[in-house]
C-alpha cells in the first residue's frame, strides 16, 4: 500500500519540526537537520521498532567520508 503524499509530508514535518516548505540546507552545513529528516522518513516507512540510530550515524559518516 502506497503512502498518501500529503499525509507523509505532514507526519515527517511533525516528527522533525521542519516546515514542509522550509529549506533544510546543505548537508555539510546542517547535518543534524538531515539526520532528523532521515530518521523521520525511516519511522514513516517502517515504524519506530526498526530505528537503528547507530546505522543512521554510520550511513551519514560513510556519505561524508566515502
mmCIF file as gemmi writes it, N, C-alpha and C atoms, coordinates in Angstrom:
data_model
loop_
_atom_site.group_PDB
_atom_site.id
_atom_site.type_symbol
_atom_site.label_atom_id
_atom_site.label_alt_id
_atom_site.label_comp_id
_atom_site.label_asym_id
_atom_site.label_entity_id
_atom_site.label_seq_id
_atom_site.pdbx_PDB_ins_code
_atom_site.Cartn_x
_atom_site.Cartn_y
_atom_site.Cartn_z
_atom_site.occupancy
_atom_site.B_iso_or_equiv
_atom_site.pdbx_formal_charge
_atom_site.auth_seq_id
_atom_site.auth_asym_id
_atom_site.pdbx_PDB_model_num
ATOM 1 N N . UNK Axp A 1 ? 0.844 -1.188 0 1 0 ? 1 A 1
ATOM 2 C CA . UNK Axp A 1 ? 0 0 0 1 0 ? 1 A 1
ATOM 3 C C . UNK Axp A 1 ? 0.888 1.25 0 1 0 ? 1 A 1
ATOM 4 N N . UNK Axp A 2 ? 0.634 2.146 -0.891 1 0 ? 2 A 1
ATOM 5 C CA . UNK Axp A 2 ? 1.426 3.364 -1.009 1 0 ? 2 A 1
ATOM 6 C C . UNK Axp A 2 ? 0.947 4.425 -0.018 1 0 ? 2 A 1
ATOM 7 N N . UNK Axp A 3 ? 1.885 5.285 0.383 1 0 ? 3 A 1
ATOM 8 C CA . UNK Axp A 3 ? 1.56 6.392 1.272 1 0 ? 3 A 1
ATOM 9 C C . UNK Axp A 3 ? 0.849 7.49 0.497 1 0 ? 3 A 1
ATOM 10 N N . UNK Axp A 4 ? -0.017 8.187 1.174 1 0 ? 4 A 1
ATOM 11 C CA . UNK Axp A 4 ? -0.59 9.401 0.606 1 0 ? 4 A 1
ATOM 12 C C . UNK Axp A 4 ? 0.435 10.505 0.842 1 0 ? 4 A 1
ATOM 13 N N . UNK Axp A 5 ? 0.802 11.177 -0.218 1 0 ? 5 A 1
ATOM 14 C CA . UNK Axp A 5 ? 1.902 12.136 -0.173 1 0 ? 5 A 1
ATOM 15 C C . UNK Axp A 5 ? 1.704 13.22 0.877 1 0 ? 5 A 1
ATOM 16 N N . UNK Axp A 6 ? 0.544 13.83 0.907 1 0 ? 6 A 1
ATOM 17 C CA . UNK Axp A 6 ? 0.317 14.932 1.859 1 0 ? 6 A 1
ATOM 18 C C . UNK Axp A 6 ? 0.41 14.45 3.309 1 0 ? 6 A 1
ATOM 19 N N . UNK Axp A 7 ? -0.124 13.273 3.598 1 0 ? 7 A 1
ATOM 20 C CA . UNK Axp A 7 ? -0.053 12.719 4.952 1 0 ? 7 A 1
ATOM 21 C C . UNK Axp A 7 ? 1.392 12.377 5.317 1 0 ? 7 A 1
ATOM 22 N N . UNK Axp A 8 ? 2.122 11.844 4.358 1 0 ? 8 A 1
ATOM 23 C CA . UNK Axp A 8 ? 3.534 11.507 4.557 1 0 ? 8 A 1
ATOM 24 C C . UNK Axp A 8 ? 4.312 12.766 4.918 1 0 ? 8 A 1
ATOM 25 N N . UNK Axp A 9 ? 4.15 13.804 4.113 1 0 ? 9 A 1
ATOM 26 C CA . UNK Axp A 9 ? 4.855 15.07 4.34 1 0 ? 9 A 1
ATOM 27 C C . UNK Axp A 9 ? 4.475 15.655 5.693 1 0 ? 9 A 1
ATOM 28 N N . UNK Axp A 10 ? 3.194 15.643 6.018 1 0 ? 10 A 1
ATOM 29 C CA . UNK Axp A 10 ? 2.726 16.207 7.29 1 0 ? 10 A 1
ATOM 30 C C . UNK Axp A 10 ? 3.332 15.468 8.475 1 0 ? 10 A 1
ATOM 31 N N . UNK Axp A 11 ? 3.402 14.14 8.399 1 0 ? 11 A 1
ATOM 32 C CA . UNK Axp A 11 ? 3.938 13.38 9.52 1 0 ? 11 A 1
ATOM 33 C C . UNK Axp A 11 ? 5.447 13.579 9.661 1 0 ? 11 A 1
ATOM 34 N N . UNK Axp A 12 ? 6.173 13.593 8.552 1 0 ? 12 A 1
ATOM 35 C CA . UNK Axp A 12 ? 7.619 13.835 8.613 1 0 ? 12 A 1
ATOM 36 C C . UNK Axp A 12 ? 7.888 15.237 9.16 1 0 ? 12 A 1
ATOM 37 N N . UNK Axp A 13 ? 7.084 16.193 8.758 1 0 ? 13 A 1
ATOM 38 C CA . UNK Axp A 13 ? 7.213 17.555 9.272 1 0 ? 13 A 1
ATOM 39 C C . UNK Axp A 13 ? 6.968 17.591 10.775 1 0 ? 13 A 1
ATOM 40 N N . UNK Axp A 14 ? 5.95 16.881 11.218 1 0 ? 14 A 1
ATOM 41 C CA . UNK Axp A 14 ? 5.627 16.826 12.65 1 0 ? 14 A 1
ATOM 42 C C . UNK Axp A 14 ? 6.771 16.185 13.43 1 0 ? 14 A 1
ATOM 43 N N . UNK Axp A 15 ? 7.32 15.108 12.909 1 0 ? 15 A 1
ATOM 44 C CA . UNK Axp A 15 ? 8.403 14.403 13.595 1 0 ? 15 A 1
ATOM 45 C C . UNK Axp A 15 ? 9.694 15.207 13.657 1 0 ? 15 A 1
ATOM 46 N N . UNK Axp A 16 ? 9.957 16.004 12.63 1 0 ? 16 A 1
ATOM 47 C CA . UNK Axp A 16 ? 11.217 16.754 12.584 1 0 ? 16 A 1
ATOM 48 C C . UNK Axp A 16 ? 11.102 18.168 13.143 1 0 ? 16 A 1
ATOM 49 N N . UNK Axp A 17 ? 9.886 18.713 13.11 1 0 ? 17 A 1
ATOM 50 C CA . UNK Axp A 17 ? 9.722 20.111 13.474 1 0 ? 17 A 1
ATOM 51 C C . UNK Axp A 17 ? 10.122 21.046 12.344 1 0 ? 17 A 1
ATOM 52 N N . UNK Axp A 18 ? 10.336 20.488 11.16 1 0 ? 18 A 1
ATOM 53 C CA . UNK Axp A 18 ? 10.719 21.261 9.985 1 0 ? 18 A 1
ATOM 54 C C . UNK Axp A 18 ? 9.476 21.458 9.127 1 0 ? 18 A 1
ATOM 55 N N . UNK Axp A 19 ? 9.15 22.707 8.828 1 0 ? 19 A 1
ATOM 56 C CA . UNK Axp A 19 ? 8 23.015 7.992 1 0 ? 19 A 1
ATOM 57 C C . UNK Axp A 19 ? 8.194 22.402 6.603 1 0 ? 19 A 1
ATOM 58 N N . UNK Axp A 20 ? 7.127 21.882 5.993 1 0 ? 20 A 1
ATOM 59 C CA . UNK Axp A 20 ? 7.259 21.256 4.675 1 0 ? 20 A 1
ATOM 60 C C . UNK Axp A 20 ? 7.877 22.16 3.607 1 0 ? 20 A 1
ATOM 61 N N . UNK Axp A 21 ? 7.689 23.453 3.715 1 0 ? 21 A 1
ATOM 62 C CA . UNK Axp A 21 ? 8.235 24.382 2.717 1 0 ? 21 A 1
ATOM 63 C C . UNK Axp A 21 ? 9.553 25.018 3.142 1 0 ? 21 A 1
ATOM 64 N N . UNK Axp A 22 ? 10.064 24.619 4.285 1 0 ? 22 A 1
ATOM 65 C CA . UNK Axp A 22 ? 11.295 25.205 4.822 1 0 ? 22 A 1
ATOM 66 C C . UNK Axp A 22 ? 12.518 24.513 4.219 1 0 ? 22 A 1
ATOM 67 N N . UNK Axp A 23 ? 13.454 25.266 3.673 1 0 ? 23 A 1
ATOM 68 C CA . UNK Axp A 23 ? 14.681 24.645 3.161 1 0 ? 23 A 1
ATOM 69 C C . UNK Axp A 23 ? 15.43 23.951 4.299 1 0 ? 23 A 1
ATOM 70 N N . UNK Axp A 24 ? 16.002 22.792 4.022 1 0 ? 24 A 1
ATOM 71 C CA . UNK Axp A 24 ? 16.719 22.08 5.082 1 0 ? 24 A 1
ATOM 72 C C . UNK Axp A 24 ? 18.211 22.339 5.048 1 0 ? 24 A 1
ATOM 73 N N . UNK Axp A 25 ? 18.674 23.037 4.038 1 0 ? 25 A 1
ATOM 74 C CA . UNK Axp A 25 ? 20.074 23.429 3.992 1 0 ? 25 A 1
ATOM 75 C C . UNK Axp A 25 ? 20.958 22.4 3.32 1 0 ? 25 A 1
ATOM 76 N N . UNK Axp A 26 ? 22.2 22.749 3.253 1 0 ? 26 A 1
ATOM 77 C CA . UNK Axp A 26 ? 23.221 21.893 2.658 1 0 ? 26 A 1
ATOM 78 C C . UNK Axp A 26 ? 23.644 20.867 3.707 1 0 ? 26 A 1
ATOM 79 N N . UNK Axp A 27 ? 23.712 19.585 3.335 1 0 ? 27 A 1
ATOM 80 C CA . UNK Axp A 27 ? 24.027 18.556 4.334 1 0 ? 27 A 1
ATOM 81 C C . UNK Axp A 27 ? 25.277 18.839 5.162 1 0 ? 27 A 1
ATOM 82 N N . UNK Axp A 28 ? 26.339 19.321 4.54 1 0 ? 28 A 1
ATOM 83 C CA . UNK Axp A 28 ? 27.574 19.563 5.288 1 0 ? 28 A 1
ATOM 84 C C . UNK Axp A 28 ? 27.461 20.728 6.265 1 0 ? 28 A 1
ATOM 85 N N . UNK Axp A 29 ? 26.499 21.619 6.027 1 0 ? 29 A 1
ATOM 86 C CA . UNK Axp A 29 ? 26.32 22.779 6.897 1 0 ? 29 A 1
ATOM 87 C C . UNK Axp A 29 ? 25.254 22.56 7.959 1 0 ? 29 A 1
ATOM 88 N N . UNK Axp A 30 ? 24.353 21.608 7.735 1 0 ? 30 A 1
ATOM 89 C CA . UNK Axp A 30 ? 23.295 21.35 8.714 1 0 ? 30 A 1
ATOM 90 C C . UNK Axp A 30 ? 23.007 19.851 8.807 1 0 ? 30 A 1
ATOM 91 N N . UNK Axp A 31 ? 24.028 19.071 9.204 1 0 ? 31 A 1
ATOM 92 C CA . UNK Axp A 31 ? 23.849 17.617 9.239 1 0 ? 31 A 1
ATOM 93 C C . UNK Axp A 31 ? 22.755 17.151 10.187 1 0 ? 31 A 1
ATOM 94 N N . UNK Axp A 32 ? 22.551 17.873 11.273 1 0 ? 32 A 1
ATOM 95 C CA . UNK Axp A 32 ? 21.51 17.479 12.229 1 0 ? 32 A 1
ATOM 96 C C . UNK Axp A 32 ? 20.125 17.486 11.611 1 0 ? 32 A 1
ATOM 97 N N . UNK Axp A 33 ? 19.854 18.464 10.791 1 0 ? 33 A 1
ATOM 98 C CA . UNK Axp A 33 ? 18.547 18.542 10.126 1 0 ? 33 A 1
ATOM 99 C C . UNK Axp A 33 ? 18.368 17.367 9.165 1 0 ? 33 A 1
ATOM 100 N N . UNK Axp A 34 ? 19.428 17.017 8.447 1 0 ? 34 A 1
ATOM 101 C CA . UNK Axp A 34 ? 19.346 15.904 7.509 1 0 ? 34 A 1
ATOM 102 C C . UNK Axp A 34 ? 19.195 14.582 8.257 1 0 ? 34 A 1
ATOM 103 N N . UNK Axp A 35 ? 19.864 14.447 9.387 1 0 ? 35 A 1
ATOM 104 C CA . UNK Axp A 35 ? 19.713 13.233 10.199 1 0 ? 35 A 1
ATOM 105 C C . UNK Axp A 35 ? 18.284 13.122 10.723 1 0 ? 35 A 1
ATOM 106 N N . UNK Axp A 36 ? 17.723 14.244 11.19 1 0 ? 36 A 1
ATOM 107 C CA . UNK Axp A 36 ? 16.336 14.237 11.654 1 0 ? 36 A 1
ATOM 108 C C . UNK Axp A 36 ? 15.395 13.837 10.527 1 0 ? 36 A 1
ATOM 109 N N . UNK Axp A 37 ? 15.65 14.331 9.334 1 0 ? 37 A 1
ATOM 110 C CA . UNK Axp A 37 ? 14.813 14.014 8.19 1 0 ? 37 A 1
ATOM 111 C C . UNK Axp A 37 ? 14.895 12.52 7.854 1 0 ? 37 A 1
ATOM 112 N N . UNK Axp A 38 ? 16.11 11.986 7.803 1 0 ? 38 A 1
ATOM 113 C CA . UNK Axp A 38 ? 16.278 10.562 7.515 1 0 ? 38 A 1
ATOM 114 C C . UNK Axp A 38 ? 15.617 9.68 8.549 1 0 ? 38 A 1
ATOM 115 N N . UNK Axp A 39 ? 15.753 10.06 9.818 1 0 ? 39 A 1
ATOM 116 C CA . UNK Axp A 39 ? 15.135 9.293 10.911 1 0 ? 39 A 1
ATOM 117 C C . UNK Axp A 39 ? 13.618 9.341 10.807 1 0 ? 39 A 1
ATOM 118 N N . UNK Axp A 40 ? 13.075 10.524 10.547 1 0 ? 40 A 1
ATOM 119 C CA . UNK Axp A 40 ? 11.622 10.676 10.439 1 0 ? 40 A 1
ATOM 120 C C . UNK Axp A 40 ? 11.08 9.879 9.253 1 0 ? 40 A 1
ATOM 121 N N . UNK Axp A 41 ? 11.805 9.873 8.147 1 0 ? 41 A 1
ATOM 122 C CA . UNK Axp A 41 ? 11.367 9.099 6.989 1 0 ? 41 A 1
ATOM 123 C C . UNK Axp A 41 ? 11.43 7.597 7.289 1 0 ? 41 A 1
ATOM 124 N N . UNK Axp A 42 ? 12.449 7.165 8.026 1 0 ? 42 A 1
ATOM 125 C CA . UNK Axp A 42 ? 12.536 5.755 8.407 1 0 ? 42 A 1
ATOM 126 C C . UNK Axp A 42 ? 11.363 5.368 9.307 1 0 ? 42 A 1
ATOM 127 N N . UNK Axp A 43 ? 11.002 6.242 10.233 1 0 ? 43 A 1
ATOM 128 C CA . UNK Axp A 43 ? 9.841 5.988 11.094 1 0 ? 43 A 1
ATOM 129 C C . UNK Axp A 43 ? 8.58 5.927 10.258 1 0 ? 43 A 1
ATOM 130 N N . UNK Axp A 44 ? 8.418 6.851 9.339 1 0 ? 44 A 1
ATOM 131 C CA . UNK Axp A 44 ? 7.241 6.882 8.476 1 0 ? 44 A 1
ATOM 132 C C . UNK Axp A 44 ? 7.135 5.589 7.658 1 0 ? 44 A 1
ATOM 133 N N . UNK Axp A 45 ? 8.241 5.121 7.158 1 0 ? 45 A 1
ATOM 134 C CA . UNK Axp A 45 ? 8.246 3.939 6.293 1 0 ? 45 A 1
ATOM 135 C C . UNK Axp A 45 ? 8.127 2.624 7.059 1 0 ? 45 A 1
ATOM 136 N N . UNK Axp A 46 ? 8.759 2.562 8.243 1 0 ? 46 A 1
ATOM 137 C CA . UNK Axp A 46 ? 8.91 1.262 8.914 1 0 ? 46 A 1
ATOM 138 C C . UNK Axp A 46 ? 8.434 1.206 10.356 1 0 ? 46 A 1
ATOM 139 N N . UNK Axp A 47 ? 8.064 2.337 10.934 1 0 ? 47 A 1
ATOM 140 C CA . UNK Axp A 47 ? 7.681 2.352 12.346 1 0 ? 47 A 1
ATOM 141 C C . UNK Axp A 47 ? 8.895 2.518 13.239 1 0 ? 47 A 1
ATOM 142 N N . UNK Axp A 48 ? 8.643 2.701 14.504 1 0 ? 48 A 1
ATOM 143 C CA . UNK Axp A 48 ? 9.731 3.001 15.442 1 0 ? 48 A 1
ATOM 144 C C . UNK Axp A 48 ? 10.536 1.774 15.855 1 0 ? 48 A 1
ATOM 145 N N . UNK Axp A 49 ? 9.991 0.578 15.702 1 0 ? 49 A 1
ATOM 146 C CA . UNK Axp A 49 ? 10.708 -0.624 16.131 1 0 ? 49 A 1
ATOM 147 C C . UNK Axp A 49 ? 11.967 -0.883 15.318 1 0 ? 49 A 1
ATOM 148 N N . UNK Axp A 50 ? 12.016 -0.35 14.105 1 0 ? 50 A 1
ATOM 149 C CA . UNK Axp A 50 ? 13.142 -0.643 13.228 1 0 ? 50 A 1
ATOM 150 C C . UNK Axp A 50 ? 14.224 0.434 13.236 1 0 ? 50 A 1
ATOM 151 N N . UNK Axp A 51 ? 14.064 1.464 14.04 1 0 ? 51 A 1
ATOM 152 C CA . UNK Axp A 51 ? 15.035 2.562 14.043 1 0 ? 51 A 1
ATOM 153 C C . UNK Axp A 51 ? 16.342 2.103 14.684 1 0 ? 51 A 1
ATOM 154 N N . UNK Axp A 52 ? 17.415 2.317 13.962 1 0 ? 52 A 1
ATOM 155 C CA . UNK Axp A 52 ? 18.747 1.988 14.445 1 0 ? 52 A 1
ATOM 156 C C . UNK Axp A 52 ? 19.604 3.25 14.286 1 0 ? 52 A 1
ATOM 157 N N . UNK Axp A 53 ? 19.694 4.025 15.346 1 0 ? 53 A 1
ATOM 158 C CA . UNK Axp A 53 ? 20.428 5.293 15.276 1 0 ? 53 A 1
ATOM 159 C C . UNK Axp A 53 ? 21.896 5.091 14.932 1 0 ? 53 A 1
ATOM 160 N N . UNK Axp A 54 ? 22.477 3.991 15.388 1 0 ? 54 A 1
ATOM 161 C CA . UNK Axp A 54 ? 23.872 3.718 15.05 1 0 ? 54 A 1
ATOM 162 C C . UNK Axp A 54 ? 24.022 3.526 13.542 1 0 ? 54 A 1
ATOM 163 N N . UNK Axp A 55 ? 23.095 2.801 12.929 1 0 ? 55 A 1
ATOM 164 C CA . UNK Axp A 55 ? 23.142 2.606 11.473 1 0 ? 55 A 1
ATOM 165 C C . UNK Axp A 55 ? 22.976 3.931 10.742 1 0 ? 55 A 1
ATOM 166 N N . UNK Axp A 56 ? 22.091 4.797 11.231 1 0 ? 56 A 1
ATOM 167 C CA . UNK Axp A 56 ? 21.915 6.107 10.614 1 0 ? 56 A 1
ATOM 168 C C . UNK Axp A 56 ? 23.209 6.926 10.685 1 0 ? 56 A 1
ATOM 169 N N . UNK Axp A 57 ? 23.847 6.925 11.846 1 0 ? 57 A 1
ATOM 170 C CA . UNK Axp A 57 ? 25.101 7.662 12.002 1 0 ? 57 A 1
ATOM 171 C C . UNK Axp A 57 ? 26.211 7.064 11.145 1 0 ? 57 A 1
ATOM 172 N N . UNK Axp A 58 ? 26.26 5.745 11.075 1 0 ? 58 A 1
ATOM 173 C CA . UNK Axp A 58 ? 27.265 5.084 10.247 1 0 ? 58 A 1
ATOM 174 C C . UNK Axp A 58 ? 27.054 5.434 8.773 1 0 ? 58 A 1
ATOM 175 N N . UNK Axp A 59 ? 25.807 5.413 8.326 1 0 ? 59 A 1
ATOM 176 C CA . UNK Axp A 59 ? 25.494 5.782 6.953 1 0 ? 59 A 1
ATOM 177 C C . UNK Axp A 59 ? 25.875 7.217 6.66 1 0 ? 59 A 1
ATOM 178 N N . UNK Axp A 60 ? 25.584 8.1 7.607 1 0 ? 60 A 1
ATOM 179 C CA . UNK Axp A 60 ? 25.956 9.511 7.432 1 0 ? 60 A 1
ATOM 180 C C . UNK Axp A 60 ? 27.474 9.645 7.311 1 0 ? 60 A 1
ATOM 181 N N . UNK Axp A 61 ? 28.19 8.948 8.171 1 0 ? 61 A 1
ATOM 182 C CA . UNK Axp A 61 ? 29.652 9.016 8.134 1 0 ? 61 A 1
ATOM 183 C C . UNK Axp A 61 ? 30.195 8.468 6.808 1 0 ? 61 A 1
ATOM 184 N N . UNK Axp A 62 ? 29.612 7.391 6.304 1 0 ? 62 A 1
ATOM 185 C CA . UNK Axp A 62 ? 30.039 6.853 5.023 1 0 ? 62 A 1
ATOM 186 C C . UNK Axp A 62 ? 29.79 7.824 3.887 1 0 ? 62 A 1
ATOM 187 N N . UNK Axp A 63 ? 28.652 8.523 3.938 1 0 ? 63 A 1
ATOM 188 C CA . UNK Axp A 63 ? 28.353 9.506 2.899 1 0 ? 63 A 1
ATOM 189 C C . UNK Axp A 63 ? 29.362 10.649 2.916 1 0 ? 63 A 1
ATOM 190 N N . UNK Axp A 64 ? 29.723 11.078 4.105 1 0 ? 64 A 1
ATOM 191 C CA . UNK Axp A 64 ? 30.649 12.215 4.234 1 0 ? 64 A 1
ATOM 192 C C . UNK Axp A 64 ? 32.081 11.823 3.864 1 0 ? 64 A 1
ATOM 193 N N . UNK Axp A 65 ? 32.475 10.618 4.254 1 0 ? 65 A 1
ATOM 194 C CA . UNK Axp A 65 ? 33.873 10.242 4.117 1 0 ? 65 A 1
ATOM 195 C C . UNK Axp A 65 ? 34.131 9.194 3.044 1 0 ? 65 A 1
ATOM 196 N N . UNK Axp A 66 ? 33.028 8.696 2.442 1 0 ? 66 A 1
ATOM 197 C CA . UNK Axp A 66 ? 33.023 7.709 1.378 1 0 ? 66 A 1
ATOM 198 C C . UNK Axp A 66 ? 34.28 7.059 1.089 1 0 ? 66 A 1
